[in-house]
PDB file of C-alpha atoms in Angstrom:
ATOM      1  CA  MET A1109      50.256 156.729  70.113  1.00  0.00           C
ATOM      2  CA  SER A1110      52.087 157.047  73.734  1.00  0.00           C
ATOM      3  CA  ARG A1111      55.655 157.063  74.229  1.00  0.00           C
ATOM      4  CA  PRO A1112      57.744 153.343  75.063  1.00  0.00           C
ATOM      5  CA  ALA A1113      58.246 153.315  78.888  1.00  0.00           C
ATOM      6  CA  PHE A1114      61.772 152.636  77.736  1.00  0.00           C
ATOM      7  CA  GLU A1115      63.651 151.383  74.707  1.00  0.00           C
ATOM      8  CA  LEU A1116      66.529 148.862  74.203  1.00  0.00           C
ATOM      9  CA  GLU A1117      69.791 149.685  72.708  1.00  0.00           C
ATOM     10  CA  PRO A1118      72.730 147.294  72.073  1.00  0.00           C
ATOM     11  CA  TYR A1119      75.173 148.040  74.573  1.00  0.00           C
ATOM     12  CA  ASP A1120      78.620 149.676  73.950  1.00  0.00           C
ATOM     13  CA  ALA A1121      81.673 150.592  76.287  1.00  0.00           C
ATOM     14  CA  SER A1122      80.038 153.796  76.455  1.00  0.00           C
ATOM     15  CA  ARG A1123      77.896 151.554  78.670  1.00  0.00           C
ATOM     16  CA  ARG A1124      79.674 150.142  80.857  1.00  0.00           C
ATOM     17  CA  ASP A1125      79.704 152.172  83.904  1.00  0.00           C
ATOM     18  CA  ASP A1126      76.162 152.161  83.946  1.00  0.00           C
ATOM     19  CA  TYR A1127      75.998 148.354  83.927  1.00  0.00           C
ATOM     20  CA  LEU A1128      78.752 147.975  86.201  1.00  0.00           C
ATOM     21  CA  ARG A1129      76.464 150.238  88.387  1.00  0.00           C
ATOM     22  CA  LEU A1130      73.164 148.180  88.412  1.00  0.00           C
ATOM     23  CA  LEU A1131      74.891 145.475  89.418  1.00  0.00           C
ATOM     24  CA  GLY A1132      76.864 146.754  92.061  1.00  0.00           C
ATOM     25  CA  GLU A1133      73.183 148.397  93.156  1.00  0.00           C
ATOM     26  CA  ALA A1134      71.874 144.696  92.598  1.00  0.00           C
ATOM     27  CA  TRP A1135      74.535 142.290  94.246  1.00  0.00           C
ATOM     28  CA  GLY A1136      76.767 144.732  96.100  1.00  0.00           C
ATOM     29  CA  GLY A1137      79.918 146.450  95.093  1.00  0.00           C
ATOM     30  CA  GLY A1138      82.197 143.480  95.146  1.00  0.00           C
ATOM     31  CA  ALA A1139      80.182 141.225  93.648  1.00  0.00           C
ATOM     32  CA  MET A1140      81.435 141.926  89.874  1.00  0.00           C
ATOM     33  CA  GLY A1141      84.275 144.432  89.452  1.00  0.00           C
ATOM     34  CA  GLY A1142      85.166 145.992  85.941  1.00  0.00           C
ATOM     35  CA  ALA A1143      88.404 143.342  85.714  1.00  0.00           C
ATOM     36  CA  ILE A1144      85.781 140.100  85.573  1.00  0.00           C
ATOM     37  CA  PHE A1145      83.027 141.957  83.609  1.00  0.00           C
ATOM     38  CA  ASP A1146      85.493 142.687  80.966  1.00  0.00           C
ATOM     39  CA  TRP A1147      87.039 139.125  80.913  1.00  0.00           C
ATOM     40  CA  TRP A1148      83.718 137.265  80.824  1.00  0.00           C
ATOM     41  CA  TYR A1149      82.273 139.351  77.966  1.00  0.00           C
ATOM     42  CA  ASP A1150      84.978 140.720  75.991  1.00  0.00           C
ATOM     43  CA  GLY A1151      87.409 137.644  76.611  1.00  0.00           C
ATOM     44  CA  ASN A1152      84.524 134.666  75.507  1.00  0.00           C
ATOM     45  CA  PRO A1153      86.275 133.079  72.716  1.00  0.00           C
ATOM     46  CA  ALA A1154      82.702 132.047  71.396  1.00  0.00           C
ATOM     47  CA  GLY A1155      80.888 135.675  71.820  1.00  0.00           C
ATOM     48  CA  SER A1156      78.647 137.275  73.754  1.00  0.00           C
ATOM     49  CA  MET A1157      75.675 139.235  73.543  1.00  0.00           C
ATOM     50  CA  ARG A1158      74.662 142.559  76.184  1.00  0.00           C
ATOM     51  CA  SER A1159      71.878 144.549  75.452  1.00  0.00           C
ATOM     52  CA  VAL A1160      70.819 147.758  77.819  1.00  0.00           C
ATOM     53  CA  ALA A1161      67.573 149.547  78.486  1.00  0.00           C
ATOM     54  CA  VAL A1162      66.913 153.111  78.442  1.00  0.00           C
ATOM     55  CA  ARG A1163      64.583 155.718  80.143  1.00  0.00           C
ATOM     56  CA  ASP A1164      64.778 159.454  79.753  1.00  0.00           C
ATOM     57  CA  GLY A1165      68.784 159.107  78.690  1.00  0.00           C
ATOM     58  CA  GLU A1166      69.406 156.668  81.851  1.00  0.00           C
ATOM     59  CA  VAL A1167      70.304 153.175  81.383  1.00  0.00           C
ATOM     60  CA  VAL A1168      67.479 151.367  83.615  1.00  0.00           C
ATOM     61  CA  GLY A1169      68.076 147.904  82.868  1.00  0.00           C
ATOM     62  CA  ALA A1170      71.020 145.578  81.514  1.00  0.00           C
ATOM     63  CA  ALA A1171      71.564 141.937  80.504  1.00  0.00           C
ATOM     64  CA  GLY A1172      73.729 139.695  78.616  1.00  0.00           C
ATOM     65  CA  HIS A1173      73.702 136.041  76.826  1.00  0.00           C
ATOM     66  CA  SER A1174      77.140 133.687  77.225  1.00  0.00           C
ATOM     67  CA  ILE A1175      77.625 132.184  74.458  1.00  0.00           C
ATOM     68  CA  PHE A1176      79.493 128.853  74.348  1.00  0.00           C
ATOM     69  CA  ARG A1177      79.968 126.014  72.191  1.00  0.00           C
ATOM     70  CA  LEU A1178      78.238 122.748  73.416  1.00  0.00           C
ATOM     71  CA  VAL A1179      77.925 119.307  72.425  1.00  0.00           C
ATOM     72  CA  VAL A1180      74.240 118.546  72.018  1.00  0.00           C
ATOM     73  CA  ASP A1181      73.605 115.195  70.477  1.00  0.00           C
ATOM     74  CA  GLY A1182      76.914 114.527  69.848  1.00  0.00           C
ATOM     75  CA  ARG A1183      77.367 117.509  67.678  1.00  0.00           C
ATOM     76  CA  GLN A1184      79.192 120.499  68.042  1.00  0.00           C
ATOM     77  CA  ARG A1185      76.460 123.298  68.203  1.00  0.00           C
ATOM     78  CA  LEU A1186      76.505 127.109  69.492  1.00  0.00           C
ATOM     79  CA  GLY A1187      74.337 127.643  72.398  1.00  0.00           C
ATOM     80  CA  GLN A1188      73.912 130.480  74.989  1.00  0.00           C
ATOM     81  CA  PHE A1189      73.295 131.177  78.824  1.00  0.00           C
ATOM     82  CA  SER A1190      71.444 134.087  79.844  1.00  0.00           C
ATOM     83  CA  VAL A1191      73.359 135.976  82.537  1.00  0.00           C
ATOM     84  CA  HIS A1192      73.920 139.083  84.850  1.00  0.00           C
ATOM     85  CA  ALA A1193      70.528 140.704  84.248  1.00  0.00           C
ATOM     86  CA  VAL A1194      69.266 143.466  86.241  1.00  0.00           C
ATOM     87  CA  THR A1195      66.638 146.321  86.727  1.00  0.00           C
ATOM     88  CA  ALA A1196      66.988 149.229  88.578  1.00  0.00           C
ATOM     89  CA  PRO A1197      64.402 149.483  91.465  1.00  0.00           C
ATOM     90  CA  SER A1198      62.385 152.999  89.939  1.00  0.00           C
ATOM     91  CA  ALA A1199      62.297 150.641  86.707  1.00  0.00           C
ATOM     92  CA  ARG A1200      60.581 147.518  88.115  1.00  0.00           C
ATOM     93  CA  GLY A1201      57.159 146.111  86.479  1.00  0.00           C
ATOM     94  CA  LEU A1202      57.934 147.716  83.237  1.00  0.00           C
ATOM     95  CA  GLY A1203      58.640 144.387  81.455  1.00  0.00           C
ATOM     96  CA  ILE A1204      62.478 145.176  81.064  1.00  0.00           C
ATOM     97  CA  PHE A1205      63.732 141.978  81.948  1.00  0.00           C
ATOM     98  CA  ARG A1206      61.294 140.456  79.242  1.00  0.00           C
ATOM     99  CA  ALA A1207      62.073 142.597  76.579  1.00  0.00           C
ATOM    100  CA  LEU A1208      65.758 142.231  77.084  1.00  0.00           C
ATOM    101  CA  GLU A1209      65.740 138.233  77.202  1.00  0.00           C
ATOM    102  CA  VAL A1210      63.441 138.506  74.076  1.00  0.00           C
ATOM    103  CA  ARG A1211      66.336 140.496  72.079  1.00  0.00           C
ATOM    104  CA  HIS A1212      68.739 138.300  73.095  1.00  0.00           C
ATOM    105  CA  GLU A1213      66.877 135.004  72.052  1.00  0.00           C
ATOM    106  CA  GLU A1214      65.906 136.286  68.906  1.00  0.00           C
ATOM    107  CA  GLN A1215      69.828 137.351  68.184  1.00  0.00           C
ATOM    108  CA  GLY A1216      70.252 133.749  68.953  1.00  0.00           C
ATOM    109  CA  ARG A1217      68.200 132.450  66.421  1.00  0.00           C
ATOM    110  CA  ASP A1218      70.126 134.794  64.179  1.00  0.00           C
ATOM    111  CA  TRP A1219      73.363 133.413  64.834  1.00  0.00           C
ATOM    112  CA  GLY A1220      72.314 129.786  64.898  1.00  0.00           C
ATOM    113  CA  SER A1221      71.982 128.932  68.262  1.00  0.00           C
ATOM    114  CA  ILE A1222      70.344 125.665  69.065  1.00  0.00           C
ATOM    115  CA  CYS A1223      68.952 126.945  72.601  1.00  0.00           C
ATOM    116  CA  VAL A1224      69.630 128.683  75.532  1.00  0.00           C
ATOM    117  CA  LEU A1225      70.003 127.901  78.978  1.00  0.00           C
ATOM    118  CA  GLY A1226      70.058 129.275  82.439  1.00  0.00           C
ATOM    119  CA  PHE A1227      69.656 129.395  86.393  1.00  0.00           C
ATOM    120  CA  ALA A1228      66.583 130.990  87.565  1.00  0.00           C
ATOM    121  CA  SER A1229      66.317 132.975  90.715  1.00  0.00           C
ATOM    122  CA  PRO A1230      63.407 132.866  92.584  1.00  0.00           C
ATOM    123  CA  PRO A1231      62.653 136.208  90.907  1.00  0.00           C
ATOM    124  CA  THR A1232      62.912 135.526  87.663  1.00  0.00           C
ATOM    125  CA  HIS A1233      61.547 131.484  87.620  1.00  0.00           C
ATOM    126  CA  GLY A1234      57.815 132.940  86.455  1.00  0.00           C
ATOM    127  CA  ILE A1235      58.972 135.245  84.348  1.00  0.00           C
ATOM    128  CA  PHE A1236      61.021 132.791  82.365  1.00  0.00           C
ATOM    129  CA  LEU A1237      58.444 129.565  82.631  1.00  0.00           C
ATOM    130  CA  GLY A1238      55.431 132.145  82.264  1.00  0.00           C
ATOM    131  CA  PRO A1239      55.731 135.135  79.196  1.00  0.00           C
ATOM    132  CA  LEU A1240      59.139 133.649  77.826  1.00  0.00           C
ATOM    133  CA  GLY A1241      58.149 130.160  77.187  1.00  0.00           C
ATOM    134  CA  TRP A1242      61.190 128.333  78.568  1.00  0.00           C
ATOM    135  CA  THR A1243      60.992 125.004  79.835  1.00  0.00           C
ATOM    136  CA  GLN A1244      61.966 123.288  83.561  1.00  0.00           C
ATOM    137  CA  ILE A1245      64.996 120.983  82.849  1.00  0.00           C
ATOM    138  CA  ASP A1246      65.395 119.843  86.578  1.00  0.00           C
ATOM    139  CA  TRP A1247      66.233 121.338  90.042  1.00  0.00           C
ATOM    140  CA  ARG A1248      69.850 120.198  90.456  1.00  0.00           C
ATOM    141  CA  ARG A1249      70.860 119.692  94.677  1.00  0.00           C
ATOM    142  CA  VAL A1250      73.838 121.028  95.661  1.00  0.00           C
ATOM    143  CA  TRP A1251      75.794 118.662  97.906  1.00  0.00           C
ATOM    144  CA  ALA A1252      78.495 119.536 100.319  1.00  0.00           C
ATOM    145  CA  ARG A1253      81.473 117.928 102.296  1.00  0.00           C
ATOM    146  CA  PRO A1254      82.562 119.767 105.718  1.00  0.00           C
ATOM    147  CA  LEU A1255      86.647 120.697 105.464  1.00  0.00           C
ATOM    148  CA  PRO A1256      89.323 119.816 108.060  1.00  0.00           C
ATOM    149  CA  ILE A1257      91.886 122.543 108.304  1.00  0.00           C
ATOM    150  CA  GLY A1258      94.300 120.965 106.088  1.00  0.00           C
ATOM    151  CA  ARG A1259      94.623 117.855 103.432  1.00  0.00           C
ATOM    152  CA  ARG A1260      97.310 116.627 101.147  1.00  0.00           C
ATOM    153  CA  GLY A1261      96.302 114.995  97.949  1.00  0.00           C
ATOM    154  CA  LYS A1262      98.069 113.456  95.075  1.00  0.00           C
ATOM    155  CA  ALA A1263      96.774 115.375  92.155  1.00  0.00           C
ATOM    156  CA  ARG A1264      99.103 117.487  90.720  1.00  0.00           C
ATOM    157  CA  ARG A1265      99.206 121.616  89.801  1.00  0.00           C
ATOM    158  CA  LEU A1266      98.225 122.020  86.647  1.00  0.00           C
ATOM    159  CA  GLU A1267      99.037 125.596  84.857  1.00  0.00           C
ATOM    160  CA  ARG A1268      97.301 125.744  81.891  1.00  0.00           C
ATOM    161  CA  PHE A1269      95.299 123.124  79.637  1.00  0.00           C
ATOM    162  CA  GLU A1270      96.289 121.303  77.036  1.00  0.00           C
ATOM    163  CA  GLU A1271      95.667 118.900  74.108  1.00  0.00           C
ATOM    164  CA  ARG A1272      95.821 115.988  76.347  1.00  0.00           C
ATOM    165  CA  HIS A1273      93.031 117.385  78.700  1.00  0.00           C
ATOM    166  CA  GLU A1274      91.266 117.672  75.846  1.00  0.00           C
ATOM    167  CA  THR A1275      91.429 114.122  74.879  1.00  0.00           C
ATOM    168  CA  VAL A1276      89.921 113.034  78.204  1.00  0.00           C
ATOM    169  CA  ALA A1277      87.330 115.487  78.288  1.00  0.00           C
ATOM    170  CA  ALA A1278      86.650 114.239  74.420  1.00  0.00           C
ATOM    171  CA  ALA A1279      86.433 110.189  76.144  1.00  0.00           C
ATOM    172  CA  SER A1280      83.946 111.579  78.620  1.00  0.00           C
ATOM    173  CA  ALA A1281      81.655 113.258  76.046  1.00  0.00           C
ATOM    174  CA  PRO A1282      79.161 110.309  75.207  1.00  0.00           C
ATOM    175  CA  ARG A1283      78.536 110.002  79.551  1.00  0.00           C
ATOM    176  CA  TYR A1284      77.887 114.074  79.371  1.00  0.00           C
ATOM    177  CA  ARG A1285      75.043 113.887  76.992  1.00  0.00           C
ATOM    178  CA  ASN A1286      74.096 117.409  76.280  1.00  0.00           C
ATOM    179  CA  HIS A1287      77.259 119.819  78.136  1.00  0.00           C
ATOM    180  CA  VAL A1288      79.428 122.659  77.632  1.00  0.00           C
ATOM    181  CA  LEU A1289      82.555 121.288  75.089  1.00  0.00           C
ATOM    182  CA  ARG A1290      85.675 121.763  76.865  1.00  0.00           C
ATOM    183  CA  ASP A1291      88.488 122.068  74.603  1.00  0.00           C
ATOM    184  CA  SER A1292      91.515 123.999  75.556  1.00  0.00           C
ATOM    185  CA  ARG A1293      91.013 127.097  74.479  1.00  0.00           C
ATOM    186  CA  TYR A1294      87.379 127.243  76.421  1.00  0.00           C
ATOM    187  CA  LEU A1295      89.064 125.698  79.805  1.00  0.00           C
ATOM    188  CA  ASN A1296      91.929 128.177  79.451  1.00  0.00           C
ATOM    189  CA  TRP A1297      89.964 131.208  78.974  1.00  0.00           C
ATOM    190  CA  ARG A1298      87.651 130.410  82.107  1.00  0.00           C
ATOM    191  CA  TYR A1299      89.928 129.032  84.501  1.00  0.00           C
ATOM    192  CA  VAL A1300      93.444 130.416  83.560  1.00  0.00           C
ATOM    193  CA  GLU A1301      92.863 133.665  82.172  1.00  0.00           C
ATOM    194  CA  SER A1302      90.362 134.608  84.510  1.00  0.00           C
ATOM    195  CA  PRO A1303      90.614 137.398  87.484  1.00  0.00           C
ATOM    196  CA  ARG A1304      89.150 134.775  89.727  1.00  0.00           C
ATOM    197  CA  GLU A1305      90.988 132.937  92.269  1.00  0.00           C
ATOM    198  CA  TYR A1306      90.739 129.374  90.666  1.00  0.00           C
ATOM    199  CA  ARG A1307      93.099 126.140  91.792  1.00  0.00           C
ATOM    200  CA  LEU A1308      94.130 123.692  88.785  1.00  0.00           C
ATOM    201  CA  PHE A1309      94.896 120.397  89.358  1.00  0.00           C
ATOM    202  CA  GLU A1310      95.229 117.302  87.114  1.00  0.00           C
ATOM    203  CA  ALA A1311      95.842 113.405  87.511  1.00  0.00           C
ATOM    204  CA  ASP A1312      98.208 110.851  86.085  1.00  0.00           C
ATOM    205  CA  LEU A1313      95.667 109.857  83.060  1.00  0.00           C
ATOM    206  CA  GLY A1314      95.174 113.699  82.524  1.00  0.00           C
ATOM    207  CA  GLY A1315      91.559 113.926  84.016  1.00  0.00           C
ATOM    208  CA  PHE A1316      91.617 117.347  85.579  1.00  0.00           C
ATOM    209  CA  GLY A1317      89.859 119.427  88.230  1.00  0.00           C
ATOM    210  CA  VAL A1318      88.795 123.026  89.126  1.00  0.00           C
ATOM    211  CA  VAL A1319      88.211 124.778  92.456  1.00  0.00           C
ATOM    212  CA  GLY A1320      86.430 127.986  92.967  1.00  0.00           C
ATOM    213  CA  PHE A1321      85.309 130.199  96.025  1.00  0.00           C
ATOM    214  CA  THR A1322      83.033 132.029  96.942  1.00  0.00           C
ATOM    215  CA  ARG A1323      81.911 133.415 100.329  1.00  0.00           C
ATOM    216  CA  LYS A1324      78.476 133.459 101.834  1.00  0.00           C
ATOM    217  CA  ARG A1325      77.408 135.041 104.913  1.00  0.00           C
ATOM    218  CA  ARG A1326      81.398 135.491 105.530  1.00  0.00           C
ATOM    219  CA  LEU A1327      81.990 131.631 105.480  1.00  0.00           C
ATOM    220  CA  LYS A1328      84.300 131.201 102.786  1.00  0.00           C
ATOM    221  CA  LEU A1329      83.165 128.303 100.432  1.00  0.00           C
ATOM    222  CA  ALA A1330      85.061 126.071  97.991  1.00  0.00           C
ATOM    223  CA  LEU A1331      83.553 124.488  95.269  1.00  0.00           C
ATOM    224  CA  ILE A1332      83.943 121.877  92.427  1.00  0.00           C
ATOM    225  CA  LEU A1333      83.589 124.025  89.438  1.00  0.00           C
ATOM    226  CA  ASP A1334      84.758 121.216  86.864  1.00  0.00           C
ATOM    227  CA  LEU A1335      85.883 117.293  87.615  1.00  0.00           C
ATOM    228  CA  VAL A1336      86.326 115.773  84.107  1.00  0.00           C
ATOM    229  CA  ALA A1337      88.275 112.233  84.088  1.00  0.00           C
ATOM    230  CA  GLU A1338      88.194 108.667  83.332  1.00  0.00           C
ATOM    231  CA  ASP A1339      86.897 106.806  86.707  1.00  0.00           C
ATOM    232  CA  ASP A1340      90.594 105.320  87.941  1.00  0.00           C
ATOM    233  CA  ASP A1341      91.314 109.253  87.903  1.00  0.00           C
ATOM    234  CA  VAL A1342      88.005 110.309  89.725  1.00  0.00           C
ATOM    235  CA  GLY A1343      88.814 109.330  93.293  1.00  0.00           C
ATOM    236  CA  VAL A1344      92.731 111.140  92.797  1.00  0.00           C
ATOM    237  CA  LEU A1345      91.219 114.428  91.740  1.00  0.00           C
ATOM    238  CA  ILE A1346      88.243 114.351  94.643  1.00  0.00           C
ATOM    239  CA  GLN A1347      91.332 114.210  97.501  1.00  0.00           C
ATOM    240  CA  GLY A1348      93.084 117.263  94.987  1.00  0.00           C
ATOM    241  CA  ALA A1349      89.787 119.643  95.099  1.00  0.00           C
ATOM    242  CA  LEU A1350      89.471 118.446  99.037  1.00  0.00           C
ATOM    243  CA  ALA A1351      93.792 119.569  99.455  1.00  0.00           C
ATOM    244  CA  ALA A1352      92.500 122.721  96.964  1.00  0.00           C
ATOM    245  CA  ALA A1353      89.960 123.436  99.319  1.00  0.00           C
ATOM    246  CA  ARG A1354      92.362 124.327 101.912  1.00  0.00           C
ATOM    247  CA  GLY A1355      90.945 127.391 104.113  1.00  0.00           C
ATOM    248  CA  SER A1356      87.498 127.047 103.426  1.00  0.00           C
ATOM    249  CA  VAL A1357      84.616 125.593 105.820  1.00  0.00           C
ATOM    250  CA  ALA A1358      83.116 122.974 102.983  1.00  0.00           C
ATOM    251  CA  LEU A1359      83.461 121.876  99.535  1.00  0.00           C
ATOM    252  CA  LEU A1360      80.284 121.975  97.242  1.00  0.00           C
ATOM    253  CA  ALA A1361      79.545 120.054  94.508  1.00  0.00           C
ATOM    254  CA  ILE A1362      76.514 119.048  91.958  1.00  0.00           C
ATOM    255  CA  PRO A1363      76.486 115.341  90.823  1.00  0.00           C
ATOM    256  CA  SER A1364      77.504 114.527  87.551  1.00  0.00           C
ATOM    257  CA  PRO A1365      78.314 111.278  85.235  1.00  0.00           C
ATOM    258  CA  THR A1366      81.929 111.701  86.478  1.00  0.00           C
ATOM    259  CA  LEU A1367      80.814 112.731  90.511  1.00  0.00           C
ATOM    260  CA  PRO A1368      77.501 110.432  90.788  1.00  0.00           C
ATOM    261  CA  ARG A1369      76.017 110.402  94.012  1.00  0.00           C
ATOM    262  CA  ALA A1370      76.769 107.213  95.385  1.00  0.00           C
ATOM    263  CA  ARG A1371      80.521 108.231  94.877  1.00  0.00           C
ATOM    264  CA  LEU A1372      80.241 111.461  96.597  1.00  0.00           C
ATOM    265  CA  LEU A1373      78.604 109.841  99.453  1.00  0.00           C
ATOM    266  CA  ARG A1374      81.471 107.765  99.690  1.00  0.00           C
ATOM    267  CA  HIS A1375      84.054 110.725 100.042  1.00  0.00           C
ATOM    268  CA  GLY A1376      82.143 112.406 102.644  1.00  0.00           C
ATOM    269  CA  PHE A1377      79.284 114.708 100.856  1.00  0.00           C
ATOM    270  CA  VAL A1378      76.409 114.867 101.610  1.00  0.00           C
ATOM    271  CA  PRO A1379      72.927 116.710  99.750  1.00  0.00           C
ATOM    272  CA  THR A1380      72.026 120.123 101.028  1.00  0.00           C
ATOM    273  CA  ARG A1381      68.488 121.825 100.730  1.00  0.00           C
ATOM    274  CA  TYR A1382      69.887 124.301  98.216  1.00  0.00           C
ATOM    275  CA  LYS A1383      68.976 123.228  94.061  1.00  0.00           C
ATOM    276  CA  LEU A1384      69.810 124.871  90.962  1.00  0.00           C
ATOM    277  CA  ASP A1385      66.762 125.905  88.984  1.00  0.00           C
ATOM    278  CA  LEU A1386      68.165 124.658  85.858  1.00  0.00           C
ATOM    279  CA  ILE A1387      66.191 125.759  82.778  1.00  0.00           C
ATOM    280  CA  GLY A1388      66.336 126.339  78.954  1.00  0.00           C
ATOM    281  CA  LYS A1389      64.218 126.906  75.330  1.00  0.00           C
ATOM    282  CA  GLY A1390      64.806 125.653  71.746  1.00  0.00           C
ATOM    283  CA  LEU A1391      65.896 128.238  69.322  1.00  0.00           C
ATOM    284  CA  ALA A1392      66.892 126.668  66.262  1.00  0.00           C
ATOM    285  CA  GLU A1393      65.445 123.731  67.052  1.00  0.00           C
ATOM    286  CA  PRO A1394      63.236 122.245  69.940  1.00  0.00           C
ATOM    287  CA  LEU A1395      65.084 121.849  73.428  1.00  0.00           C
ATOM    288  CA  ASP A1396      65.128 118.139  75.058  1.00  0.00           C
ATOM    289  CA  SER A1397      64.452 118.968  78.459  1.00  0.00           C
ATOM    290  CA  ARG A1398      64.795 115.389  80.323  1.00  0.00           C
ATOM    291  CA  SER A1399      67.041 116.009  82.988  1.00  0.00           C
ATOM    292  CA  GLU A1400      69.201 113.249  81.907  1.00  0.00           C
ATOM    293  CA  ALA A1401      69.919 114.710  78.785  1.00  0.00           C
ATOM    294  CA  TRP A1402      71.491 117.380  79.944  1.00  0.00           C
ATOM    295  CA  THR A1403      75.235 118.099  82.354  1.00  0.00           C
ATOM    296  CA  VAL A1404      75.964 121.262  83.820  1.00  0.00           C
ATOM    297  CA  SER A1405      78.685 122.442  86.124  1.00  0.00           C
ATOM    298  CA  LEU A1406      79.205 125.099  88.616  1.00  0.00           C
ATOM    299  CA  GLY A1407      81.727 126.370  86.625  1.00  0.00           C
ATOM    300  CA  ASP A1408      79.412 126.520  83.366  1.00  0.00           C
ATOM    301  CA  THR A1409      78.629 130.332  84.561  1.00  0.00           C
ATOM    302  CA  ASP A1410      80.469 133.073  86.497  1.00  0.00           C
ATOM    303  CA  PHE A1411      76.903 133.025  88.599  1.00  0.00           C
ATOM    304  CA  TYR A1412      78.047 131.736  91.902  1.00  0.00           C
TER     305      TYR A1412
END
């Protein structure tokens, strides 16, 4: 019997530098530092999965799944997102990515995870929808609003998420259908405890928003990562997002029940050519793959 080309092993702290090295080689040295890596995986209140692929004693591949509590059909369930998969150039073509994903799907079933979701990249799209048996949910178009140099808004700065924000999120849940549960524990981990730069703000009725930042071709872009509110607060929060985005050339968003296309147009957003490739697979039960069944935000993963 021939020897396998690689072996899969659970991640542990001794593999941290190897994983970060592979990510740095694939995405650039500043894409994910150690502090962000540790916060995203070790700090996640719902848990995480990581595995590595080893060939001749060297880590040549790694991948993770982030566990989140979801609201699916009105019930709280466990789910997971596929994130941060990487293979060394010297080991491509061996099936490492597929093997790591299968491993985490099997672990998810053991954990009782209802589904796995992800945003596919062009190299992984065919693998997900082909050998791995995932399903296309939607291509979510990103919208953009060019920004002036400075702006003021009426939204208040927010330091931490509290019960009043959970109440607004719970009231919005029926409109959101299936989505990541936004309680204060999750929101504070995701946006307050993160090493990344986020700007948080709220309106009078408890609605809240979060703006994050990224760089593309040396241009600073702002993103509406989350915006959850009753209708009366939405306009104030959009103005708050525009104010929070100061210093950026544009503010990006994706439509949602809170930010429908008509409202985005009214506030100066226009559709771009860029789309998010939203895919998924049922684990504990079949996946509802209808586009309208899922609400996702730019903050649901740290991929941006």
